[in-house]
Tab-separated table of C-alpha atoms in Angstrom:
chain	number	residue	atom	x	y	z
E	1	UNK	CA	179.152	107.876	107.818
E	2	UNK	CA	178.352	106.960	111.112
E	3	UNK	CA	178.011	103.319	112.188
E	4	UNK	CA	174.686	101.299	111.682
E	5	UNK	CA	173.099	100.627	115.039
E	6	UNK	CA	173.061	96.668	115.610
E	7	UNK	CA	168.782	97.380	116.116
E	8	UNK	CA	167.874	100.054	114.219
E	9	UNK	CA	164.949	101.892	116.186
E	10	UNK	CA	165.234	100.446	119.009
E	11	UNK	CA	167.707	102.521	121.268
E	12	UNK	CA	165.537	105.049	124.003
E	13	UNK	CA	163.610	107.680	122.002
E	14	UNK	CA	163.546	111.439	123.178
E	15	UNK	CA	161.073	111.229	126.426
E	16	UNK	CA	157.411	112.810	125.971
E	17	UNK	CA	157.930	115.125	128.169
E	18	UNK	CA	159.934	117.145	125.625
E	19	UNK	CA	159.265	116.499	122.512
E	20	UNK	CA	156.142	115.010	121.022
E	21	UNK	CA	156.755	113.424	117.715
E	22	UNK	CA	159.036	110.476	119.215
E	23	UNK	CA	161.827	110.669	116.403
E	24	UNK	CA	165.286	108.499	116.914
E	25	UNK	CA	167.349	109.921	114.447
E	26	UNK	CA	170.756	108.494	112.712
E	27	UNK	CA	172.945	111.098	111.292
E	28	UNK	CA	174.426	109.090	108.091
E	29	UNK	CA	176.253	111.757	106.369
E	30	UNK	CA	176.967	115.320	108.094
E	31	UNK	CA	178.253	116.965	104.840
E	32	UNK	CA	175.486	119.152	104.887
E	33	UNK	CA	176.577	120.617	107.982
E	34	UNK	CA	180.023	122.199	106.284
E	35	UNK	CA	178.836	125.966	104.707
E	36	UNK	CA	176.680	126.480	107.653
E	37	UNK	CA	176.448	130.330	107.588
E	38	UNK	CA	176.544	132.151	111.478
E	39	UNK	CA	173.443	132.974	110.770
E	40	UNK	CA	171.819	129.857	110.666
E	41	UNK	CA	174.003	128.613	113.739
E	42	UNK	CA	172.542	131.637	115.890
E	43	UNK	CA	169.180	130.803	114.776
E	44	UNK	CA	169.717	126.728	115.747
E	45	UNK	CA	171.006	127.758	119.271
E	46	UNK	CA	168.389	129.936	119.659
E	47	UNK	CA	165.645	126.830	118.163
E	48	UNK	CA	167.209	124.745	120.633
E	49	UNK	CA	167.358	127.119	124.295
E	50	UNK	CA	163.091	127.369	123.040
E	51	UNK	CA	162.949	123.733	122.779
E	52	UNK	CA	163.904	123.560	126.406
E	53	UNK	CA	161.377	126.145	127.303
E	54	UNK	CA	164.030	128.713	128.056
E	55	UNK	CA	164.261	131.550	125.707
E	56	UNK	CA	161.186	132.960	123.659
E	57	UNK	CA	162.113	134.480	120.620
E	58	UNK	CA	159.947	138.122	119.475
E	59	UNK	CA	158.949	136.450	117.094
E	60	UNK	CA	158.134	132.650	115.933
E	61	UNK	CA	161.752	131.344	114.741
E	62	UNK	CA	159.924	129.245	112.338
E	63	UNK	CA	156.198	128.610	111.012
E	64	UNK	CA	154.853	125.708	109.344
E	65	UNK	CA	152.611	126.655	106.488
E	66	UNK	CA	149.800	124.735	104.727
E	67	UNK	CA	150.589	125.565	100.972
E	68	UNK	CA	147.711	122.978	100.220
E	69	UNK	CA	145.184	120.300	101.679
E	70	UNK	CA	144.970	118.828	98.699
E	71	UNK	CA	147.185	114.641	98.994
E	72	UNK	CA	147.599	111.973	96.731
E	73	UNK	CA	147.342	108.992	98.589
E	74	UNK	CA	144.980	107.754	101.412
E	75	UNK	CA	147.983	106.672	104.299
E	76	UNK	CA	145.376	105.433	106.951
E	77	UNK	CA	147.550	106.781	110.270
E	78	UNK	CA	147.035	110.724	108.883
E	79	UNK	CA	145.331	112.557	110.167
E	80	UNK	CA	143.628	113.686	107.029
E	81	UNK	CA	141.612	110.120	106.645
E	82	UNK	CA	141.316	109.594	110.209
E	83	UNK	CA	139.170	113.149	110.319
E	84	UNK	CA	138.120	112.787	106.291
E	85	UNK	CA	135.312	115.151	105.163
E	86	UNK	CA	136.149	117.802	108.095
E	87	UNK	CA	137.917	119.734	106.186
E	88	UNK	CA	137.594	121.195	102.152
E	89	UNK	CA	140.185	120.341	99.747
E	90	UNK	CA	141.951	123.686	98.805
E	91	UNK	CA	145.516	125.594	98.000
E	92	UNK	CA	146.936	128.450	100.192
E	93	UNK	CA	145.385	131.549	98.255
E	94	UNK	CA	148.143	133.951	96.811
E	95	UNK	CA	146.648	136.455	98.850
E	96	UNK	CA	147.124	134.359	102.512
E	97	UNK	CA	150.819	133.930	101.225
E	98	UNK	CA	151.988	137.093	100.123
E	99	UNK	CA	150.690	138.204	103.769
E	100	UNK	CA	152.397	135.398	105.436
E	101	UNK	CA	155.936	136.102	103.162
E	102	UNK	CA	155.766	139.941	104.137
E	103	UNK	CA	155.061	139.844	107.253
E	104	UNK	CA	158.269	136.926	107.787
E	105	UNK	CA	160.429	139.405	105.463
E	106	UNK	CA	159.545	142.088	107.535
E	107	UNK	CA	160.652	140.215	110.913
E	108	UNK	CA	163.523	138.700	109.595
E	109	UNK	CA	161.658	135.032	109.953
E	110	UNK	CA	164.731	132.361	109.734
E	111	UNK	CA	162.840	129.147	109.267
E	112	UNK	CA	160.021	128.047	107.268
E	113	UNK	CA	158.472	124.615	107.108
E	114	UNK	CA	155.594	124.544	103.830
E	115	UNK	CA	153.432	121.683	104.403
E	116	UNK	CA	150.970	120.637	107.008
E	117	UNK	CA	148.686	117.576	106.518
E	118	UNK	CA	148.878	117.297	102.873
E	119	UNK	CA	151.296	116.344	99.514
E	120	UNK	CA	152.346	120.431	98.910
E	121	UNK	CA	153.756	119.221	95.716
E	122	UNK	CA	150.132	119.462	94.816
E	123	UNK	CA	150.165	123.060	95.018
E	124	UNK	CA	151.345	124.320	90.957
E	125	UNK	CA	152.792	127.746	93.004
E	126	UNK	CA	154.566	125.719	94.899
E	127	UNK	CA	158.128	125.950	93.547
E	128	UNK	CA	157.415	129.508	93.228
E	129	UNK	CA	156.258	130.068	97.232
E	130	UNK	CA	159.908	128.087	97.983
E	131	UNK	CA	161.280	130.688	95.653
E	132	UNK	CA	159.371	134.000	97.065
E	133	UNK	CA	160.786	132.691	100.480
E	134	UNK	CA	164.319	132.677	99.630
E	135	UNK	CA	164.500	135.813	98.151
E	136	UNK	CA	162.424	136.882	101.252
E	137	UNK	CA	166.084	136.125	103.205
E	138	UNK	CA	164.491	133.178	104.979
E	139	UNK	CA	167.220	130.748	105.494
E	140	UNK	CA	165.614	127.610	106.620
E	141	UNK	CA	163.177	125.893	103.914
E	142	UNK	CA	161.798	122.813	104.440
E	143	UNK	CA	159.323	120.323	102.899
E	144	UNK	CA	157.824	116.642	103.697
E	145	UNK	CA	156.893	114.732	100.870
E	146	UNK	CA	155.771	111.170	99.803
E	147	UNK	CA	157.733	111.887	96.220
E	148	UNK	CA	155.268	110.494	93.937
E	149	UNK	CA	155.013	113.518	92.071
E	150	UNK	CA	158.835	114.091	92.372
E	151	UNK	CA	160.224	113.736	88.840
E	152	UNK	CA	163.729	115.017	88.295
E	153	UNK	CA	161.873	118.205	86.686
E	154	UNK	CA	160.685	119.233	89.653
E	155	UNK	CA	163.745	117.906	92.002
E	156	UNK	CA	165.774	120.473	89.668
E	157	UNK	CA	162.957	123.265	90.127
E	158	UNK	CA	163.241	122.966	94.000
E	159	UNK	CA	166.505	123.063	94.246
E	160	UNK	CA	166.980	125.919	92.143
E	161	UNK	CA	164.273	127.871	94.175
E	162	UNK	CA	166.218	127.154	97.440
E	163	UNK	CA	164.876	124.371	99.249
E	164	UNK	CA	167.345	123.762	102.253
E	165	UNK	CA	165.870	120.087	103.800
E	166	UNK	CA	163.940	117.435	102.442
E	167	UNK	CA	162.274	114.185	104.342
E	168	UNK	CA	161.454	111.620	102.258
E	169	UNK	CA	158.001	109.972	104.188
E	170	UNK	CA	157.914	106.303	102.827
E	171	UNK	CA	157.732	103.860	105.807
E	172	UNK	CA	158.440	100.827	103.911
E	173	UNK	CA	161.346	98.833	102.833
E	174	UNK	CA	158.979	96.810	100.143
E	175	UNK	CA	156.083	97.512	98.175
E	176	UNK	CA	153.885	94.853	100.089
E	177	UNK	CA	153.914	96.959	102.875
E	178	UNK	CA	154.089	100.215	100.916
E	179	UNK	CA	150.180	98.962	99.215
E	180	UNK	CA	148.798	98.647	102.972
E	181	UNK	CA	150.158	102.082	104.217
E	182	UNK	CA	151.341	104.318	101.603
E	183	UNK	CA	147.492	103.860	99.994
E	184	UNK	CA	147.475	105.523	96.603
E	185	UNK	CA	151.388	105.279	96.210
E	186	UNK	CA	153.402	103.362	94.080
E	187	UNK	CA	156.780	101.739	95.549
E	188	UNK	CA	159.234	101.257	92.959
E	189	UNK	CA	157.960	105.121	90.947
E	190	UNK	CA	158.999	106.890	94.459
E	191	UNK	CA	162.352	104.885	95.013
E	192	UNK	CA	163.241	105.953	91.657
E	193	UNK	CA	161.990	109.816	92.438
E	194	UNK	CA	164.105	110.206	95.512
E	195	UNK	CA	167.106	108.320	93.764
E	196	UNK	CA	167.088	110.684	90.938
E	197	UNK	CA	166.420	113.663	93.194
E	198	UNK	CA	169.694	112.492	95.103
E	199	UNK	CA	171.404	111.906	91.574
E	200	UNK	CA	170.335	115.859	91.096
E	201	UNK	CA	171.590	117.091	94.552
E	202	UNK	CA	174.479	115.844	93.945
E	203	UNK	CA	174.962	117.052	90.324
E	204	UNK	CA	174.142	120.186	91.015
E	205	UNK	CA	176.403	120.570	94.222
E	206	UNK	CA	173.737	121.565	96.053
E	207	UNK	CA	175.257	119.205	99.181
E	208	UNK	CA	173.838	121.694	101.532
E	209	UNK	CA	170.170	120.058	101.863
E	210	UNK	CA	169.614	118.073	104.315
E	211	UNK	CA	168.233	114.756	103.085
E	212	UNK	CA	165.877	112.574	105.748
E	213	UNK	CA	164.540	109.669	104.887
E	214	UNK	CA	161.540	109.063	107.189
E	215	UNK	CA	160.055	105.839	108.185
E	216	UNK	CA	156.705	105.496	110.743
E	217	UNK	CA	156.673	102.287	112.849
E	218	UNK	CA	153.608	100.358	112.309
E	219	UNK	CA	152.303	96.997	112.297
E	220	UNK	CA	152.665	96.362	108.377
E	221	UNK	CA	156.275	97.160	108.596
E	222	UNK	CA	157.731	96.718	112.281
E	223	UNK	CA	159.816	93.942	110.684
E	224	UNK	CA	161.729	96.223	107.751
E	225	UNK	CA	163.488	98.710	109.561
E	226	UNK	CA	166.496	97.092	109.527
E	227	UNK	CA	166.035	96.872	105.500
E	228	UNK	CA	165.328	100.134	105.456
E	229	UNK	CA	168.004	101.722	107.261
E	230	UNK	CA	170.574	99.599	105.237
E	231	UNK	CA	168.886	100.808	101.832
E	232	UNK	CA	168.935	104.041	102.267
E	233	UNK	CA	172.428	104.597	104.105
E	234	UNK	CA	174.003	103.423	101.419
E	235	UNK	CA	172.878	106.160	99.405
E	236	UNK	CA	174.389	109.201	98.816
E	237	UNK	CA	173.152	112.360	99.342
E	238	UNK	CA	171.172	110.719	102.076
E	239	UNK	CA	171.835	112.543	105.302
E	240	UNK	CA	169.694	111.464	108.436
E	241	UNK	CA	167.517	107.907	108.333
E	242	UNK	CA	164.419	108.449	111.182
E	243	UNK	CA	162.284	106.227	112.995
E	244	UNK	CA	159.059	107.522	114.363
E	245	UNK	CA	156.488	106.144	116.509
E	246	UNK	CA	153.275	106.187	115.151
E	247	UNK	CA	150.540	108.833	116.617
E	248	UNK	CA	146.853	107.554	117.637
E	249	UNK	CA	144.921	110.589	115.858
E	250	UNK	CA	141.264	109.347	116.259
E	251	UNK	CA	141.733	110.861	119.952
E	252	UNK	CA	141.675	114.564	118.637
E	253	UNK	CA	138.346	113.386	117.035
E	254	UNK	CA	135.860	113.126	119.954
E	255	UNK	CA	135.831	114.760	124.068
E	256	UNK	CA	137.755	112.264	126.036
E	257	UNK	CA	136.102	111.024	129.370
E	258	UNK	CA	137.398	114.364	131.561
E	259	UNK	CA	135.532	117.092	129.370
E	260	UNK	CA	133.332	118.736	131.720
E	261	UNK	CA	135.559	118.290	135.120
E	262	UNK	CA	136.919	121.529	136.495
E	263	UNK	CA	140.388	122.517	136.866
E	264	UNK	CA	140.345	121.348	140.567
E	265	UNK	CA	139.282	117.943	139.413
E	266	UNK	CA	141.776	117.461	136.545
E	267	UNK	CA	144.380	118.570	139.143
E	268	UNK	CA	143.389	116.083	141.851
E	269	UNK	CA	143.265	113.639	139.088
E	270	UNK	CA	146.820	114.100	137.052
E	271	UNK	CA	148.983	116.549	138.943
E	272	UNK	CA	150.650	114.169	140.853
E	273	UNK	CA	151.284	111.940	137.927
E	274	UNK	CA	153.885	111.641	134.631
E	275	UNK	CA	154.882	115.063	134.486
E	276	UNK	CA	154.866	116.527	130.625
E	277	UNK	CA	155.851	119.933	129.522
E	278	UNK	CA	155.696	120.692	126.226
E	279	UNK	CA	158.040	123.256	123.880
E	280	UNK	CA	156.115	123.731	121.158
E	281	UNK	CA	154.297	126.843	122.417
E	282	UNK	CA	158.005	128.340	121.924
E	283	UNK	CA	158.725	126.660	118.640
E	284	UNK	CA	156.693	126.901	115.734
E	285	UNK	CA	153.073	128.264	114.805
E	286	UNK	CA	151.295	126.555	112.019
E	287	UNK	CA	149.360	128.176	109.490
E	288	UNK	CA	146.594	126.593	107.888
E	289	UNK	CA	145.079	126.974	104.175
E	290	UNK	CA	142.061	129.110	105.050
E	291	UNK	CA	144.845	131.412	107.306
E	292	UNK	CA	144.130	130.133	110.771
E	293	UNK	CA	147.375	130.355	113.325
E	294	UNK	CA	147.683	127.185	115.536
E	295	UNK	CA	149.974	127.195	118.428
E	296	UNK	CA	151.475	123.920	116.924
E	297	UNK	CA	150.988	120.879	114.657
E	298	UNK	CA	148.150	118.744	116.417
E	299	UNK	CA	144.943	118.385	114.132
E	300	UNK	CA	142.728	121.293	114.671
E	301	UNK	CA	138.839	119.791	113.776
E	302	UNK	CA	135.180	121.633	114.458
E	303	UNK	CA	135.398	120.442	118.283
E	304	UNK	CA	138.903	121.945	118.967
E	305	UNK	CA	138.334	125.308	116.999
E	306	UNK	CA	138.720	127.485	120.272
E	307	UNK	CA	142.984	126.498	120.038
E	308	UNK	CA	143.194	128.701	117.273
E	309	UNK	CA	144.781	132.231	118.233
E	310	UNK	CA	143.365	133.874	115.252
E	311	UNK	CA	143.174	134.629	111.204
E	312	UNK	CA	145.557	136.216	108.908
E	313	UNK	CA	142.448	136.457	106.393
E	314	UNK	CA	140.562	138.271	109.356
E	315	UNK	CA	142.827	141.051	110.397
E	316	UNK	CA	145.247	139.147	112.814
E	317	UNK	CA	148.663	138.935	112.118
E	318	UNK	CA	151.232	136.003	112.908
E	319	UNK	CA	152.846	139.070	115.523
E	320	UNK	CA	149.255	139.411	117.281
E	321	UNK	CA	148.648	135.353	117.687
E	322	UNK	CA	152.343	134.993	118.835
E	323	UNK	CA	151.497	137.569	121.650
E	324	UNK	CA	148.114	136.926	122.576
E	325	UNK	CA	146.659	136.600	125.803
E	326	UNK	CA	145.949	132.816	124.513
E	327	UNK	CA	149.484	131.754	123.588
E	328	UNK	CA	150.436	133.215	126.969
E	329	UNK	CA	148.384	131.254	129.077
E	330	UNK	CA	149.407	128.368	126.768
E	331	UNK	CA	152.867	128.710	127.757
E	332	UNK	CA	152.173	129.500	131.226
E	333	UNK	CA	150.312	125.832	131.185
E	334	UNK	CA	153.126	124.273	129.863
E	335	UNK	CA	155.783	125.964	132.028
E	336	UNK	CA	153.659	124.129	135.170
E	337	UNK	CA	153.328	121.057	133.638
E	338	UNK	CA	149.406	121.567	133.883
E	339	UNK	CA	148.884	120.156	130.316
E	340	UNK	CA	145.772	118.087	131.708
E	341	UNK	CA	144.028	121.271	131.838
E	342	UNK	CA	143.966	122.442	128.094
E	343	UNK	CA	141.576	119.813	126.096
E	344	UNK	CA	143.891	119.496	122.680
E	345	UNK	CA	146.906	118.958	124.954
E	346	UNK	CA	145.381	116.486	126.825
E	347	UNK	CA	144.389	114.680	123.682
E	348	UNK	CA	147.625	115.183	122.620
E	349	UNK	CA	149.808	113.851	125.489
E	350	UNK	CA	147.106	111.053	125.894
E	351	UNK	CA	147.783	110.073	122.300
E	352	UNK	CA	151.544	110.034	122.458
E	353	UNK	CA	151.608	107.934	125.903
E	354	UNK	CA	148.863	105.513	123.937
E	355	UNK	CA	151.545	105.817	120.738
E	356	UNK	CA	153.954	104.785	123.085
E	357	UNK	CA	152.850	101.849	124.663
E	358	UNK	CA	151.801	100.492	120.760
E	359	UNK	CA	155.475	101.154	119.663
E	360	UNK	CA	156.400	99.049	122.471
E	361	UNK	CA	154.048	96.454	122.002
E	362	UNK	CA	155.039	95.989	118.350
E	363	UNK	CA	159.154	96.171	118.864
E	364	UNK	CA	158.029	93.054	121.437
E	365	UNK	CA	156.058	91.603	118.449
E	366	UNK	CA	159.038	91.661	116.063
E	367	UNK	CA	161.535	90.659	118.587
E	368	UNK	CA	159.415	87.553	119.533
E	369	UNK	CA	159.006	86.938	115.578
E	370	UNK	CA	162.657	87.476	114.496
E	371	UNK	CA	163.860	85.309	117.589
C-alpha cells in the first residue's frame, strides 16, 4: 500500500495541456498489476506514446460506448442535467452493438470503456454486452458506476462476464453531502454495494480488476477528502483512490463570445497565449446510443452536432470516422496547438481553465476553514 499523502488532493494535478479530466491519482494497492498478459502491456505503451501525441494507432485502441442514456440519480455537475431534455432517454439497440462488437473483433480492438453520460447498469443487456466483448478477445473492459443498483447479484454477474476495471463515482465521505450531489442516491445502500462487490472480488479471486474509487471536488464536499481517502484505503480490493476537479459543463451549452471571428482573429487573439494540445484525438472515440462517433468525451448537444464524424446506424463505420478528413484536421489542430480555432475545443479548454481556477478557489476555502 502506498503511503497516504499528508493533503490528499492537493499535490500538482496533470497540466491541461495534456490531459483534460484533471485526475490526481493514488495507487493504494498494485496487486492488480501481477498477471498482466504482454498483450495488454503492448497495448498500454502503445495508449500511452498516443497520449503524448506521438504514435496513432490504425485503429482506435479503445472506444467508449453509450450502452444507455437512461441514470438514476439527478448529480447536478453532469452533464446530463446541465443539458436536460436535449437528449431522449434510450438503450444502445442490439443492432448498434452487434455492429460496434464486430467491427472491434474484426480489428482486434484492445480496450473498451461501456458508459458515457449515464448509469449503464440501467441497460438489462448489459452484463451480456460485457460478456459479448470478452469473448470478442477485447482485453480491456471498463465501467463507471454510482453502484446503487450494484447488489452482489450483479457484482457476481460482472465479474463472471469479464469486467477488467471498475470506478466507483461517489464524491462523498457522508451522506449529508452525498443528498446535495449524488441527487437520487442513497449513501449508506451504495457503501454497502461496493463493500460487498469488493467482498466478491475478492472471493472469487478475481484480483485482476482494477478497483477506483472516484471522488469530484466540489463545494459540498471540499472538506471530506481526507475522510474519504482514509475510508476507502483501508479497504481491500480497493486499488486507486482519485480526485478530480470538477468540469463547468453549461459552457458546451451556448456560442461563447468568439463565434463568428475568423481564424485570423482567434489567432491574433490566443496564439500567443497558454498553449494546450490535446491527445484525445489519438485516444478514444465515443459512441453514442443513437450510433453517432465523437472524436472524444465532451457533451455533444444540437449546437455542436457538426463534431460528429459520422453514424454507425447510417453506413459509417468506426474505421471511416477514425480516418476521415474531419478527425485529420482535428489532429492537425491539436498537433499546432490551434485549439482556439475548433468551437467544442474551445469550450472545452475554456471550461477546464474555468474548472481550474474553481478547484483552486475551493482548496483556498478549505484551507482557510480547516486552519
Amino acid at each position: 500500500m502506498s503511503e497516504s499523502p499528508t493533503d490528499v488532493g492537493d499535490l500538482a494535478p496533470c497540466p491541461i495541456s495534456e490531459y483534460w479530466d484533471h485526475i490526481s491519482e493514488y495507487e493504494i494497492d498494485p496487486s492488480w498489476r501481477r498477471d498482466l498478459t504482454p498483450e495488454y502491456l503492448d497495448y498500454r505503451r502503445r495508449f500511452e506514446a498516443a497520449q503524448k501525441r506521438q504514435y496513432l494507432a490504425p485503429f482506435p485502441l479503445t472506444l467508449e460506448i453509450e450502452a444507455t442514456y437512461y441514470c438514476n440519480l439527478k448529480c447536478p455537475f453532469c452533464p446530463r442535467v446541465v443539458s436536460a431534455g436535449e437528449r431522449d432517454n434510450k438503450h444502445m439497440s442490439p443492432e448498434l452493438w452487434e455492429k460496434i462488437l464486430k467491427e472491434s473483433a474484426d480489428k482486434k480492438l484492445p480496450s473498451i470503456l461501456m458508459d458515457h453520460e449515464a448509469e449503464s447498469l440501467m441497460n438489462p443487456r448489459y452484463f451480456d454486452m460485457v460478456r459479448q466483448a470478452s469473448q470478442a478477445g477485447i482485453i480491456d473492459i471498463w465501467t463507471h458506476t454510482n453502484a446503487n443498483l450494484l447488489t452482489p447479484e450483479k457484482s457476481e454477474r460482472l465479474i463472471d462476464a469479464g469486467i477488467t476495471k471498475m470506478n466507483f463515482s461517489i464524491d462523498a465521505a457522508d451522506e449529508e453531502a452525498y443528498k446535495v450531489l449524488r441527487v437520487g442516491g442513497d449513501f449508506k445502500k451504495v457503501v454497502q454495494c461496493v463493500l460487498a462487490f469488493l467482498e466478491t472480488k475478492l472471493r472469487k479471486g478475481a484480483g485482476h480488476i482494477r478497483t477506483r474509487m472516484s471522488f469530484v471536488e466540489q463545494k459540498a464536499n471540499i472538506g471530506q477528502k481526507k475522510a474519504f481517502y482514509d475510508f476507502w484505503s483501508r479497504r481491500k480490493g480497493v486499488n486507486v483512490i482519485t480526485f478530480q476537479e470538477c468540469i463547468d459543463f453549461p459552457m458546451f451549452n451556448e456560442p461563447d463570445e468568439d463565434d463568428g471571428l475568423s481564424g485570423e482573429q482567434l489567432e491574433a487573439k490566443y496564439g500567443g497565449g497558454e498553449p494546450f494540445h490535446c491527445s484525445l484525438p489519438w485516444e478514444m472515440p465515443v459512441i453514442d446510443v443513437d450510433g453517432n462517433v465523437a472524436p472524444c468525451g465532451v457533451p455533444i448537444r444540437d449546437r455542436s452536432k457538426d463534431f460528429v464524424l459520422g453514424n454507425l446506424l447510417n453506413g459509417d463505420t468506426i474505421q471511416s470516422c477514425w480516418d476521415s478528413p474531419k478527425m485529420k484536421a482535428l489532429r492537425e489542430l491539436h498537433q499546432k496547438g490551434e485549439w482556439y480555432k475548433d468551437p467544442v475545443c474551445r469550450a472545452c479548454v475554456k471550461s477546464m481553465r474555468q474548472s481550474r481556477l474553481s478547484a483552486k478557489a475551493l482548496r483556498a476555502e478549505a484551507a482557510k476553514l480547516k486552519g
